[in-house]
């Protein structure tokens, strides 16, 4: 089988570096291009050296368009504004995109969906097998338990994370809402401070912890008088996300235009 040519935008980031090293470990891929933010001190550095896997002869560039032109599939774990520009570039160049950036607002999400009308985009807030199974379990539990069970979602991440609640916490909230047949938008309770009053029946609450180097922990709690059910996931290493994204890159290469997620890759689609 010929190697799949991949490009990594944000190749100097924590996830970007790991994507390069996991692609090398997986085999069947060739990293042909990488970009970093304009002005970054990492521009010109070898993407393989940044990832700690030895020189690949590919320098990090500021021109994202060049990455899309060179690669068949581009992986993007950067920041929301950059990801919107990357989704447009994918649509213009006809390249597949694996998108893991979180914290996109509604308009930015709409821009990604628009691009997915023209090219295949694999978009997931979490690329791990465990979390994608958890999403199905949470939906099932929420369907079985009525709104007598208060749903609270607790997440903890490392001190560098910039968005909150995590993208994974939000998709867990959406899974719970789907199970209940309600819309998360009007029921989510994201901040409690001062004197917010008693908990409103049916709301879905979020709580956020930040600290240290925690790769990602999520718990979904269903609490009723007399009992509590907790479903959770702990990521021990960010490598699980990078490995999932690399499998996603293999899966999405050559697929028709459309928006896909990890359920498609893992065969969990109902
Ligand atoms: P990071 O800050 O270490 O890396 C982001 C990189 O993107 C930086 O190197 C930055 O310079 C670069 N960047 C910014 N603008 C750019 C541009 N215009 N062009 C090219 N590069 C640009 O962050 P991180 O911890 O690697 O996380 C990145 C994103 O991935 C976050 O949104 C995070 O929440 C998300 N994430 C998703 C998953 C998942 O499974 N979906 C897992 C982990 C992290």
mmCIF file of C-alpha atoms in Angstrom, residues 18 25-26 31 54 60 64 69-70 76 79 81 87 94 97 111 147 157 160 165 203 222-223 227 259 265:
data_model
loop_
_atom_site.group_PDB
_atom_site.id
_atom_site.type_symbol
_atom_site.label_atom_id
_atom_site.label_comp_id
_atom_site.label_asym_id
_atom_site.label_seq_id
_atom_site.Cartn_x
_atom_site.Cartn_y
_atom_site.Cartn_z
ATOM 1 C CA UNK A 18 2.771 13.857 19.111
ATOM 2 C CA UNK A 25 5.318 4.786 14.888
ATOM 3 C CA UNK A 26 2.136 3.645 13.100
ATOM 4 C CA UNK A 31 4.870 13.526 6.953
ATOM 5 C CA UNK A 54 14.918 12.613 14.173
ATOM 6 C CA UNK A 60 7.904 24.087 9.639
ATOM 7 C CA UNK A 64 -0.627 26.784 5.645
ATOM 8 C CA UNK A 69 -1.055 21.551 -1.428
ATOM 9 C CA UNK A 70 1.611 18.999 -0.417
ATOM 10 C CA UNK A 76 -5.176 20.205 12.744
ATOM 11 C CA UNK A 79 -6.692 27.209 17.811
ATOM 12 C CA UNK A 81 -9.435 30.951 14.336
ATOM 13 C CA UNK A 87 -11.112 24.181 6.916
ATOM 14 C CA UNK A 94 -9.789 19.361 -2.077
ATOM 15 C CA UNK A 97 -8.954 17.253 7.159
ATOM 16 C CA UNK A 111 -17.687 27.368 8.795
ATOM 17 C CA UNK A 147 -34.869 13.735 35.081
ATOM 18 C CA UNK A 157 -7.159 19.065 32.514
ATOM 19 C CA UNK A 160 -2.171 25.009 29.903
ATOM 20 C CA UNK A 165 -15.524 23.367 29.776
ATOM 21 C CA UNK A 203 -30.517 21.031 34.048
ATOM 22 C CA UNK A 222 -26.348 10.834 37.566
ATOM 23 C CA UNK A 223 -27.490 11.719 41.100
ATOM 24 C CA UNK A 227 -28.168 6.695 44.699
ATOM 25 C CA UNK A 259 -18.558 15.565 8.207
ATOM 26 C CA UNK A 265 -13.815 5.072 12.475
#
